[in-house]
PDB file of C-alpha atoms in Angstrom:
ATOM      1  CA  UNK A   1       0.038   0.037   0.007  1.00 45.00           C
ATOM      2  CA  UNK A   2       1.232   3.482  -0.978  1.00 53.00           C
ATOM      3  CA  UNK A   3       2.192   5.172   2.424  1.00 76.00           C
ATOM      4  CA  UNK A   4      -0.139   8.019   3.283  1.00 87.00           C
ATOM      5  CA  UNK A   5       2.775  10.509   3.430  1.00 90.00           C
ATOM      6  CA  UNK A   6       3.819   9.757  -0.162  1.00 92.00           C
ATOM      7  CA  UNK A   7       0.156  10.189  -1.241  1.00 92.00           C
ATOM      8  CA  UNK A   8      -0.016  13.589   0.606  1.00 93.00           C
ATOM      9  CA  UNK A   9       3.346  14.760  -1.085  1.00 95.00           C
ATOM     10  CA  UNK A  10       2.001  13.592  -4.609  1.00 95.00           C
ATOM     11  CA  UNK A  11      -1.053  15.566  -4.069  1.00 95.00           C
ATOM     12  CA  UNK A  12       0.733  18.532  -2.975  1.00 96.00           C
ATOM     13  CA  UNK A  13       3.185  18.253  -5.938  1.00 95.00           C
ATOM     14  CA  UNK A  14       0.277  18.123  -8.274  1.00 94.00           C
ATOM     15  CA  UNK A  15      -1.343  21.206  -6.775  1.00 95.00           C
ATOM     16  CA  UNK A  16       2.020  23.069  -7.133  1.00 94.00           C
ATOM     17  CA  UNK A  17       2.544  21.743 -10.659  1.00 90.00           C
ATOM     18  CA  UNK A  18      -0.536  23.280 -12.169  1.00 90.00           C
ATOM     19  CA  UNK A  19      -3.449  24.862 -10.325  1.00 94.00           C
ATOM     20  CA  UNK A  20      -1.444  26.983  -7.739  1.00 95.00           C
ATOM     21  CA  UNK A  21       0.876  28.521 -10.202  1.00 94.00           C
ATOM     22  CA  UNK A  22      -2.107  29.257 -12.560  1.00 93.00           C
ATOM     23  CA  UNK A  23      -4.043  30.992  -9.800  1.00 95.00           C
ATOM     24  CA  UNK A  24      -0.934  33.011  -8.581  1.00 96.00           C
ATOM     25  CA  UNK A  25      -0.129  34.143 -12.192  1.00 94.00           C
ATOM     26  CA  UNK A  26      -3.687  35.303 -12.698  1.00 94.00           C
ATOM     27  CA  UNK A  27      -3.980  37.070  -9.295  1.00 96.00           C
ATOM     28  CA  UNK A  28      -4.111  40.694  -9.106  1.00 95.00           C
ATOM     29  CA  UNK A  29      -2.564  41.238  -5.785  1.00 97.00           C
ATOM     30  CA  UNK A  30       1.061  40.544  -6.761  1.00 97.00           C
ATOM     31  CA  UNK A  31       1.434  43.817  -8.757  1.00 96.00           C
ATOM     32  CA  UNK A  32       0.571  45.569  -5.468  1.00 97.00           C
ATOM     33  CA  UNK A  33       3.700  44.127  -3.564  1.00 98.00           C
ATOM     34  CA  UNK A  34       6.141  42.493  -6.102  1.00 98.00           C
ATOM     35  CA  UNK A  35       8.440  41.553  -3.347  1.00 97.00           C
ATOM     36  CA  UNK A  36       6.015  39.486  -1.290  1.00 98.00           C
ATOM     37  CA  UNK A  37       4.834  37.848  -4.565  1.00 98.00           C
ATOM     38  CA  UNK A  38       8.370  36.910  -5.500  1.00 98.00           C
ATOM     39  CA  UNK A  39       8.776  35.197  -2.059  1.00 97.00           C
ATOM     40  CA  UNK A  40       5.501  33.284  -2.822  1.00 98.00           C
ATOM     41  CA  UNK A  41       6.783  32.126  -6.127  1.00 97.00           C
ATOM     42  CA  UNK A  42      10.038  31.025  -4.713  1.00 96.00           C
ATOM     43  CA  UNK A  43       8.178  28.928  -2.157  1.00 97.00           C
ATOM     44  CA  UNK A  44       5.957  27.504  -4.892  1.00 96.00           C
ATOM     45  CA  UNK A  45       8.894  26.405  -6.846  1.00 93.00           C
ATOM     46  CA  UNK A  46      11.043  24.926  -3.886  1.00 95.00           C
ATOM     47  CA  UNK A  47       7.913  23.233  -2.259  1.00 96.00           C
ATOM     48  CA  UNK A  48       6.903  21.592  -5.621  1.00 94.00           C
ATOM     49  CA  UNK A  49      10.355  20.210  -6.110  1.00 93.00           C
ATOM     50  CA  UNK A  50      10.489  18.783  -2.602  1.00 95.00           C
ATOM     51  CA  UNK A  51       7.115  17.350  -2.913  1.00 96.00           C
ATOM     52  CA  UNK A  52       7.505  15.501  -6.173  1.00 94.00           C
ATOM     53  CA  UNK A  53      10.908  14.020  -5.263  1.00 95.00           C
ATOM     54  CA  UNK A  54       9.814  13.389  -1.618  1.00 95.00           C
ATOM     55  CA  UNK A  55       6.755  11.471  -2.663  1.00 95.00           C
ATOM     56  CA  UNK A  56       8.923   9.151  -4.676  1.00 95.00           C
ATOM     57  CA  UNK A  57      11.576   8.824  -1.928  1.00 94.00           C
ATOM     58  CA  UNK A  58       9.077   8.150   0.704  1.00 93.00           C
ATOM     59  CA  UNK A  59       7.412   5.397  -1.344  1.00 94.00           C
ATOM     60  CA  UNK A  60      10.626   3.961  -2.297  1.00 95.00           C
ATOM     61  CA  UNK A  61      12.171   3.919   1.285  1.00 94.00           C
ATOM     62  CA  UNK A  62       9.213   2.858   3.202  1.00 92.00           C
ATOM     63  CA  UNK A  63      10.351  -0.629   3.822  1.00 93.00           C
ATOM     64  CA  UNK A  64      13.531   0.722   5.565  1.00 93.00           C
ATOM     65  CA  UNK A  65      11.910   3.017   8.224  1.00 87.00           C
ATOM     66  CA  UNK A  66       9.073   5.062   9.665  1.00 81.00           C
ATOM     67  CA  UNK A  67      10.709   8.357   8.707  1.00 84.00           C
ATOM     68  CA  UNK A  68      12.902   9.593   6.038  1.00 87.00           C
ATOM     69  CA  UNK A  69      15.844  10.069   8.219  1.00 88.00           C
ATOM     70  CA  UNK A  70      15.442   6.651   9.790  1.00 89.00           C
ATOM     71  CA  UNK A  71      15.158   5.123   6.287  1.00 91.00           C
ATOM     72  CA  UNK A  72      18.181   6.968   5.007  1.00 92.00           C
ATOM     73  CA  UNK A  73      20.102   5.916   8.048  1.00 92.00           C
ATOM     74  CA  UNK A  74      19.160   2.330   7.602  1.00 93.00           C
ATOM     75  CA  UNK A  75      20.212   2.216   4.007  1.00 93.00           C
ATOM     76  CA  UNK A  76      23.486   4.010   4.739  1.00 94.00           C
ATOM     77  CA  UNK A  77      24.269   1.484   7.538  1.00 94.00           C
ATOM     78  CA  UNK A  78      23.244  -1.593   5.484  1.00 93.00           C
ATOM     79  CA  UNK A  79      20.252  -2.565   7.788  1.00 93.00           C
ATOM     80  CA  UNK A  80      17.969  -4.779   6.002  1.00 93.00           C
ATOM     81  CA  UNK A  81      14.451  -3.713   5.168  1.00 93.00           C
ATOM     82  CA  UNK A  82      11.640  -4.393   7.850  1.00 90.00           C
ATOM     83  CA  UNK A  83       9.144  -5.372   4.992  1.00 91.00           C
ATOM     84  CA  UNK A  84       9.546  -6.942   1.541  1.00 93.00           C
ATOM     85  CA  UNK A  85      11.001  -4.649  -1.101  1.00 94.00           C
ATOM     86  CA  UNK A  86       9.094  -4.736  -4.346  1.00 94.00           C
ATOM     87  CA  UNK A  87       9.829  -3.660  -7.714  1.00 96.00           C
ATOM     88  CA  UNK A  88       7.776  -0.489  -7.407  1.00 94.00           C
ATOM     89  CA  UNK A  89       9.938   0.682  -4.561  1.00 95.00           C
ATOM     90  CA  UNK A  90      13.027   0.379  -6.708  1.00 96.00           C
ATOM     91  CA  UNK A  91      11.160   2.074  -9.514  1.00 97.00           C
ATOM     92  CA  UNK A  92      10.232   5.180  -7.393  1.00 96.00           C
ATOM     93  CA  UNK A  93      13.681   5.346  -6.009  1.00 96.00           C
ATOM     94  CA  UNK A  94      15.176   5.327  -9.456  1.00 97.00           C
ATOM     95  CA  UNK A  95      12.793   7.964 -10.561  1.00 96.00           C
ATOM     96  CA  UNK A  96      13.505  10.147  -7.451  1.00 96.00           C
ATOM     97  CA  UNK A  97      17.234  10.030  -8.250  1.00 96.00           C
ATOM     98  CA  UNK A  98      16.735  10.666 -11.941  1.00 95.00           C
ATOM     99  CA  UNK A  99      14.331  13.676 -11.301  1.00 93.00           C
ATOM    100  CA  UNK A 100      16.553  15.197  -8.528  1.00 95.00           C
ATOM    101  CA  UNK A 101      19.710  14.864 -10.790  1.00 95.00           C
ATOM    102  CA  UNK A 102      17.807  16.364 -13.527  1.00 93.00           C
ATOM    103  CA  UNK A 103      16.622  19.431 -11.607  1.00 92.00           C
ATOM    104  CA  UNK A 104      19.870  20.097  -9.762  1.00 94.00           C
ATOM    105  CA  UNK A 105      21.802  19.359 -12.893  1.00 95.00           C
ATOM    106  CA  UNK A 106      19.856  21.895 -15.065  1.00 94.00           C
ATOM    107  CA  UNK A 107      19.953  24.446 -12.320  1.00 94.00           C
ATOM    108  CA  UNK A 108      23.740  24.075 -12.199  1.00 95.00           C
ATOM    109  CA  UNK A 109      24.146  24.037 -15.940  1.00 95.00           C
ATOM    110  CA  UNK A 110      21.805  27.158 -16.166  1.00 92.00           C
ATOM    111  CA  UNK A 111      24.020  28.973 -13.783  1.00 94.00           C
ATOM    112  CA  UNK A 112      27.180  28.036 -15.392  1.00 95.00           C
ATOM    113  CA  UNK A 113      25.923  28.878 -18.881  1.00 93.00           C
ATOM    114  CA  UNK A 114      24.386  32.256 -17.725  1.00 92.00           C
ATOM    115  CA  UNK A 115      27.624  33.125 -15.934  1.00 93.00           C
ATOM    116  CA  UNK A 116      29.813  32.177 -18.842  1.00 95.00           C
ATOM    117  CA  UNK A 117      27.575  34.315 -21.340  1.00 94.00           C
ATOM    118  CA  UNK A 118      27.587  37.229 -18.987  1.00 94.00           C
ATOM    119  CA  UNK A 119      31.322  37.282 -18.641  1.00 94.00           C
ATOM    120  CA  UNK A 120      31.841  37.036 -22.283  1.00 95.00           C
ATOM    121  CA  UNK A 121      29.393  39.960 -22.876  1.00 93.00           C
ATOM    122  CA  UNK A 122      31.065  41.879 -20.038  1.00 94.00           C
ATOM    123  CA  UNK A 123      34.562  41.332 -21.442  1.00 94.00           C
ATOM    124  CA  UNK A 124      33.406  42.515 -24.942  1.00 94.00           C
ATOM    125  CA  UNK A 125      31.498  45.369 -23.799  1.00 94.00           C
ATOM    126  CA  UNK A 126      34.417  46.603 -21.557  1.00 93.00           C
ATOM    127  CA  UNK A 127      36.525  46.909 -24.779  1.00 95.00           C
ATOM    128  CA  UNK A 128      34.049  49.382 -26.500  1.00 95.00           C
ATOM    129  CA  UNK A 129      32.187  51.242 -23.584  1.00 96.00           C
ATOM    130  CA  UNK A 130      33.470  54.411 -22.076  1.00 95.00           C
ATOM    131  CA  UNK A 131      32.417  56.290 -18.785  1.00 92.00           C
ATOM    132  CA  UNK A 132      29.146  57.939 -18.886  1.00 90.00           C
ATOM    133  CA  UNK A 133      28.251  61.169 -17.163  1.00 85.00           C
ATOM    134  CA  UNK A 134      26.255  59.371 -14.412  1.00 81.00           C
ATOM    135  CA  UNK A 135      28.176  57.523 -11.709  1.00 78.00           C
ATOM    136  CA  UNK A 136      28.769  53.774 -12.131  1.00 84.00           C
ATOM    137  CA  UNK A 137      27.391  53.917 -15.717  1.00 92.00           C
ATOM    138  CA  UNK A 138      29.173  53.060 -19.035  1.00 95.00           C
ATOM    139  CA  UNK A 139      28.296  54.645 -22.441  1.00 96.00           C
ATOM    140  CA  UNK A 140      27.868  52.574 -25.503  1.00 96.00           C
ATOM    141  CA  UNK A 141      27.832  53.995 -28.848  1.00 95.00           C
ATOM    142  CA  UNK A 142      24.426  52.566 -30.163  1.00 92.00           C
ATOM    143  CA  UNK A 143      21.676  54.410 -31.929  1.00 91.00           C
ATOM    144  CA  UNK A 144      18.860  52.450 -30.288  1.00 91.00           C
ATOM    145  CA  UNK A 145      17.789  53.768 -26.762  1.00 92.00           C
ATOM    146  CA  UNK A 146      19.025  50.839 -24.581  1.00 92.00           C
ATOM    147  CA  UNK A 147      19.894  50.470 -20.922  1.00 93.00           C
ATOM    148  CA  UNK A 148      20.750  47.289 -19.292  1.00 94.00           C
ATOM    149  CA  UNK A 149      22.801  45.815 -16.542  1.00 96.00           C
ATOM    150  CA  UNK A 150      25.005  42.607 -16.337  1.00 96.00           C
ATOM    151  CA  UNK A 151      24.946  41.226 -12.830  1.00 95.00           C
ATOM    152  CA  UNK A 152      27.954  39.168 -11.375  1.00 89.00           C
ATOM    153  CA  UNK A 153      30.928  39.788  -9.307  1.00 87.00           C
ATOM    154  CA  UNK A 154      31.870  42.726 -11.605  1.00 89.00           C
ATOM    155  CA  UNK A 155      28.497  44.255 -12.468  1.00 93.00           C
ATOM    156  CA  UNK A 156      28.310  46.443 -15.531  1.00 95.00           C
ATOM    157  CA  UNK A 157      25.638  49.156 -16.149  1.00 96.00           C
ATOM    158  CA  UNK A 158      25.374  50.344 -19.625  1.00 96.00           C
ATOM    159  CA  UNK A 159      23.503  53.183 -21.392  1.00 95.00           C
ATOM    160  CA  UNK A 160      23.529  53.599 -25.199  1.00 95.00           C
ATOM    161  CA  UNK A 161      24.281  56.919 -26.716  1.00 95.00           C
ATOM    162  CA  UNK A 162      20.740  56.698 -28.169  1.00 94.00           C
ATOM    163  CA  UNK A 163      19.232  56.490 -24.748  1.00 94.00           C
ATOM    164  CA  UNK A 164      21.218  59.454 -23.717  1.00 94.00           C
ATOM    165  CA  UNK A 165      20.133  61.477 -26.556  1.00 95.00           C
ATOM    166  CA  UNK A 166      16.439  60.568 -26.206  1.00 94.00           C
ATOM    167  CA  UNK A 167      16.010  61.298 -22.405  1.00 95.00           C
ATOM    168  CA  UNK A 168      16.493  64.232 -20.190  1.00 94.00           C
ATOM    169  CA  UNK A 169      18.667  64.129 -16.995  1.00 92.00           C
ATOM    170  CA  UNK A 170      15.587  63.063 -14.777  1.00 93.00           C
ATOM    171  CA  UNK A 171      14.476  60.153 -17.112  1.00 94.00           C
ATOM    172  CA  UNK A 172      18.142  59.017 -17.288  1.00 93.00           C
ATOM    173  CA  UNK A 173      18.468  59.022 -13.545  1.00 93.00           C
ATOM    174  CA  UNK A 174      15.392  56.993 -13.413  1.00 94.00           C
ATOM    175  CA  UNK A 175      16.669  54.290 -15.811  1.00 94.00           C
ATOM    176  CA  UNK A 176      19.987  54.155 -13.691  1.00 94.00           C
ATOM    177  CA  UNK A 177      17.954  53.859 -10.536  1.00 95.00           C
ATOM    178  CA  UNK A 178      16.077  50.984 -12.084  1.00 96.00           C
ATOM    179  CA  UNK A 179      19.120  49.049 -13.264  1.00 96.00           C
ATOM    180  CA  UNK A 180      20.904  49.661  -9.851  1.00 96.00           C
ATOM    181  CA  UNK A 181      17.896  48.136  -8.259  1.00 97.00           C
ATOM    182  CA  UNK A 182      18.400  44.880 -10.217  1.00 97.00           C
ATOM    183  CA  UNK A 183      22.017  44.818  -9.276  1.00 96.00           C
ATOM    184  CA  UNK A 184      21.484  45.652  -5.500  1.00 96.00           C
ATOM    185  CA  UNK A 185      18.723  43.075  -4.947  1.00 97.00           C
ATOM    186  CA  UNK A 186      20.316  40.429  -7.088  1.00 96.00           C
ATOM    187  CA  UNK A 187      17.265  39.974  -9.282  1.00 96.00           C
ATOM    188  CA  UNK A 188      19.029  37.523 -11.294  1.00 95.00           C
ATOM    189  CA  UNK A 189      19.110  35.026  -8.586  1.00 95.00           C
ATOM    190  CA  UNK A 190      15.358  35.098  -8.368  1.00 95.00           C
ATOM    191  CA  UNK A 191      15.030  34.171 -12.112  1.00 95.00           C
ATOM    192  CA  UNK A 192      17.587  31.500 -12.080  1.00 93.00           C
ATOM    193  CA  UNK A 193      15.370  28.695 -10.475  1.00 93.00           C
ATOM    194  CA  UNK A 194      12.593  29.332 -12.982  1.00 93.00           C
ATOM    195  CA  UNK A 195      14.853  29.369 -15.911  1.00 90.00           C
ATOM    196  CA  UNK A 196      16.004  25.899 -14.796  1.00 88.00           C
ATOM    197  CA  UNK A 197      12.416  24.859 -14.010  1.00 88.00           C
ATOM    198  CA  UNK A 198      11.396  25.552 -17.663  1.00 89.00           C
ATOM    199  CA  UNK A 199      14.362  23.976 -19.082  1.00 88.00           C
ATOM    200  CA  UNK A 200      14.143  20.881 -17.155  1.00 86.00           C
ATOM    201  CA  UNK A 201      10.297  20.580 -17.692  1.00 84.00           C
ATOM    202  CA  UNK A 202       9.299  22.151 -20.848  1.00 84.00           C
ATOM    203  CA  UNK A 203       6.138  20.248 -21.282  1.00 82.00           C
ATOM    204  CA  UNK A 204       4.858  21.607 -17.963  1.00 82.00           C
ATOM    205  CA  UNK A 205       2.807  24.925 -18.876  1.00 78.00           C
ATOM    206  CA  UNK A 206       3.180  25.997 -15.234  1.00 84.00           C
ATOM    207  CA  UNK A 207       7.042  26.313 -15.701  1.00 89.00           C
ATOM    208  CA  UNK A 208       6.821  28.935 -18.492  1.00 89.00           C
ATOM    209  CA  UNK A 209       4.010  30.709 -16.785  1.00 89.00           C
ATOM    210  CA  UNK A 210       6.107  30.778 -13.564  1.00 93.00           C
ATOM    211  CA  UNK A 211       9.053  32.128 -15.371  1.00 94.00           C
ATOM    212  CA  UNK A 212       7.166  34.844 -17.159  1.00 93.00           C
ATOM    213  CA  UNK A 213       5.466  35.957 -13.955  1.00 95.00           C
ATOM    214  CA  UNK A 214       8.646  36.079 -12.051  1.00 96.00           C
ATOM    215  CA  UNK A 215      10.252  38.115 -14.718  1.00 95.00           C
ATOM    216  CA  UNK A 216       7.556  40.714 -14.644  1.00 96.00           C
ATOM    217  CA  UNK A 217       7.482  40.847 -10.950  1.00 97.00           C
ATOM    218  CA  UNK A 218      11.346  41.388 -10.945  1.00 97.00           C
ATOM    219  CA  UNK A 219      10.886  44.621 -13.298  1.00 96.00           C
ATOM    220  CA  UNK A 220       7.984  45.872 -11.149  1.00 97.00           C
ATOM    221  CA  UNK A 221      10.082  45.384  -8.146  1.00 97.00           C
ATOM    222  CA  UNK A 222      12.977  47.421  -9.683  1.00 97.00           C
ATOM    223  CA  UNK A 223      10.472  50.075 -10.730  1.00 97.00           C
ATOM    224  CA  UNK A 224       9.316  50.464  -7.146  1.00 97.00           C
ATOM    225  CA  UNK A 225      12.953  50.584  -5.720  1.00 97.00           C
ATOM    226  CA  UNK A 226      13.858  53.239  -8.440  1.00 96.00           C
ATOM    227  CA  UNK A 227      10.725  55.285  -7.514  1.00 96.00           C
ATOM    228  CA  UNK A 228      11.973  55.539  -3.894  1.00 93.00           C
ATOM    229  CA  UNK A 229      15.263  57.106  -4.658  1.00 92.00           C
ATOM    230  CA  UNK A 230      13.941  59.552  -7.417  1.00 91.00           C
ATOM    231  CA  UNK A 231      13.429  63.396  -6.774  1.00 84.00           C
ATOM    232  CA  UNK A 232      11.265  65.399  -8.674  1.00 77.00           C
ATOM    233  CA  UNK A 233       7.408  66.217  -8.731  1.00 82.00           C
ATOM    234  CA  UNK A 234       6.460  63.341 -10.981  1.00 92.00           C
ATOM    235  CA  UNK A 235       8.937  60.338 -10.720  1.00 95.00           C
ATOM    236  CA  UNK A 236       6.331  57.928 -11.825  1.00 96.00           C
ATOM    237  CA  UNK A 237       5.697  59.643 -15.145  1.00 95.00           C
ATOM    238  CA  UNK A 238       9.377  60.110 -15.593  1.00 95.00           C
ATOM    239  CA  UNK A 239      10.284  56.431 -15.280  1.00 96.00           C
ATOM    240  CA  UNK A 240       7.241  55.411 -17.543  1.00 95.00           C
ATOM    241  CA  UNK A 241       8.430  57.685 -20.169  1.00 94.00           C
ATOM    242  CA  UNK A 242      12.010  56.276 -19.981  1.00 93.00           C
ATOM    243  CA  UNK A 243      10.438  52.569 -20.144  1.00 93.00           C
ATOM    244  CA  UNK A 244       8.276  53.599 -23.240  1.00 92.00           C
ATOM    245  CA  UNK A 245      11.201  55.102 -25.083  1.00 91.00           C
ATOM    246  CA  UNK A 246      13.436  52.094 -24.467  1.00 87.00           C
ATOM    247  CA  UNK A 247      10.666  49.622 -25.494  1.00 85.00           C
ATOM    248  CA  UNK A 248       9.998  51.609 -28.667  1.00 74.00           C
ATOM    249  CA  UNK A 249      13.455  52.415 -29.715  1.00 57.00           C
ATOM    250  CA  UNK A 250      14.398  48.992 -31.400  1.00 47.00           C
ATOM    251  CA  UNK A 251      12.586  46.289 -29.336  1.00 52.00           C
ATOM    252  CA  UNK A 252      15.509  45.902 -27.117  1.00 47.00           C
ATOM    253  CA  UNK A 253      18.152  45.596 -29.722  1.00 54.00           C
ATOM    254  CA  UNK A 254      21.406  45.594 -28.478  1.00 66.00           C
ATOM    255  CA  UNK A 255      20.678  44.072 -25.067  1.00 82.00           C
ATOM    256  CA  UNK A 256      22.928  40.903 -24.507  1.00 85.00           C
ATOM    257  CA  UNK A 257      21.449  37.659 -23.385  1.00 78.00           C
ATOM    258  CA  UNK A 258      21.519  37.233 -19.636  1.00 82.00           C
ATOM    259  CA  UNK A 259      21.279  41.025 -19.011  1.00 87.00           C
ATOM    260  CA  UNK A 260      18.409  42.788 -17.218  1.00 90.00           C
ATOM    261  CA  UNK A 261      17.190  45.733 -19.400  1.00 86.00           C
ATOM    262  CA  UNK A 262      14.953  48.565 -18.380  1.00 83.00           C
ATOM    263  CA  UNK A 263      12.348  47.441 -20.881  1.00 79.00           C
ATOM    264  CA  UNK A 264      12.192  44.108 -19.266  1.00 75.00           C
ATOM    265  CA  UNK A 265       8.873  42.395 -19.665  1.00 72.00           C
ATOM    266  CA  UNK A 266       5.168  43.191 -19.607  1.00 85.00           C
ATOM    267  CA  UNK A 267       5.952  46.878 -20.471  1.00 92.00           C
ATOM    268  CA  UNK A 268       2.296  47.849 -20.806  1.00 92.00           C
ATOM    269  CA  UNK A 269       1.409  46.517 -17.378  1.00 93.00           C
ATOM    270  CA  UNK A 270       4.445  48.289 -15.859  1.00 95.00           C
ATOM    271  CA  UNK A 271       3.578  51.698 -17.515  1.00 95.00           C
ATOM    272  CA  UNK A 272      -0.101  51.369 -16.504  1.00 94.00           C
ATOM    273  CA  UNK A 273       1.035  50.490 -12.934  1.00 96.00           C
ATOM    274  CA  UNK A 274       3.332  53.509 -12.791  1.00 96.00           C
ATOM    275  CA  UNK A 275       0.686  55.814 -13.986  1.00 96.00           C
ATOM    276  CA  UNK A 276      -2.223  54.493 -12.068  1.00 96.00           C
ATOM    277  CA  UNK A 277      -0.538  52.871  -9.020  1.00 96.00           C
ATOM    278  CA  UNK A 278      -2.547  50.227  -7.283  1.00 95.00           C
ATOM    279  CA  UNK A 279      -3.179  50.570  -3.442  1.00 96.00           C
ATOM    280  CA  UNK A 280      -0.500  49.060  -1.502  1.00 95.00           C
ATOM    281  CA  UNK A 281      -1.028  45.663  -0.098  1.00 96.00           C
ATOM    282  CA  UNK A 282      -2.495  46.010   3.519  1.00 97.00           C
ATOM    283  CA  UNK A 283      -0.023  44.796   6.292  1.00 97.00           C
ATOM    284  CA  UNK A 284      -2.398  41.876   7.292  1.00 97.00           C
ATOM    285  CA  UNK A 285      -2.397  40.569   3.541  1.00 97.00           C
ATOM    286  CA  UNK A 286       1.387  40.873   3.490  1.00 98.00           C
ATOM    287  CA  UNK A 287       1.794  38.826   6.615  1.00 98.00           C
ATOM    288  CA  UNK A 288      -0.865  36.296   5.324  1.00 97.00           C
ATOM    289  CA  UNK A 289       1.036  35.922   2.034  1.00 98.00           C
ATOM    290  CA  UNK A 290       4.335  35.570   3.711  1.00 98.00           C
ATOM    291  CA  UNK A 291       2.773  33.021   6.253  1.00 98.00           C
ATOM    292  CA  UNK A 292       1.400  31.034   3.343  1.00 97.00           C
ATOM    293  CA  UNK A 293       4.816  30.861   1.856  1.00 97.00           C
ATOM    294  CA  UNK A 294       6.340  29.773   4.918  1.00 97.00           C
ATOM    295  CA  UNK A 295       3.786  27.003   5.557  1.00 97.00           C
ATOM    296  CA  UNK A 296       4.073  25.858   1.919  1.00 96.00           C
ATOM    297  CA  UNK A 297       7.685  25.403   2.575  1.00 96.00           C
ATOM    298  CA  UNK A 298       6.954  23.605   5.957  1.00 96.00           C
ATOM    299  CA  UNK A 299       4.416  21.317   4.604  1.00 95.00           C
ATOM    300  CA  UNK A 300       6.678  19.098   2.450  1.00 95.00           C
ATOM    301  CA  UNK A 301       9.633  19.194   4.877  1.00 93.00           C
ATOM    302  CA  UNK A 302       7.420  18.196   7.841  1.00 92.00           C
ATOM    303  CA  UNK A 303       5.898  15.441   5.788  1.00 91.00           C
ATOM    304  CA  UNK A 304       9.366  14.102   4.986  1.00 90.00           C
ATOM    305  CA  UNK A 305      10.808  14.288   8.538  1.00 87.00           C
ATOM    306  CA  UNK A 306       7.878  13.437  10.741  1.00 79.00           C
ATOM    307  CA  UNK A 307       6.988   9.602  11.023  1.00 69.00           C
ATOM    308  CA  UNK A 308       3.226  10.206  11.869  1.00 51.00           C
ATOM    309  CA  UNK A 309       1.830   9.268   8.380  1.00 49.00           C
ATOM    310  CA  UNK A 310       4.358   6.719   7.152  1.00 47.00           C
TER     311      UNK A 310
END
């Protein structure tokens, strides 16, 4: 008989693979507080991976112990199984190993490839860029209005000459503040697990939906951080104008892969959000969302460690 814990983890994995990401992607509240929404998406991704791998492990190791630590200790020390080990136990253990290897391997491979690409682009750009008028920025001779940053150990913030020519000082300051927000808060790390998730499970619609939603939330979060540092009477209009100019210049031409550009994703939604800002998420709603994310991470962890349902 399938252990109750394995069944519970399988149900949780199924919920996190389709309906929960679909509901979260369609919800309206994430645009009111992108940072809290990003925390929820990270919890969905991590809890989903733990649930599906955990369900397979729990069923496969059930003959060896009443909890995952006990079963792993029994296998590690060579203690014989307490109940007969059937073929389905070996099958689920094999699937768990394959899935865990694939997810972790794709995550590592995505990180290595992205880091290598960014390093190559940074080295090429450093040959042609020159210091810009704004601190920490570099100027690239390019007719299209482009602004992007390349994160990493040696981050690079680049403005094209077309962008400098199109925007006034206030709008340029808004662009730079947006890109600095990406670098300061390490937004590329928020994106990496979902890049790997989509690459590892391309047939799963939720993977592409989650990646797109997180990309948009990262850009909205950078907009919010930039607004907090911008002076002037209408910083929202200033930043919205800069985003529209960058989006309409050349469709993002000149932005290297792996970079975070000011145009980003869902440009129309971001501009509307800047010009007609939604009401901030109430404190109780923020607390509830963060509590839900924490419980979501706790659920598969508790199911794996506690012997009550084995």
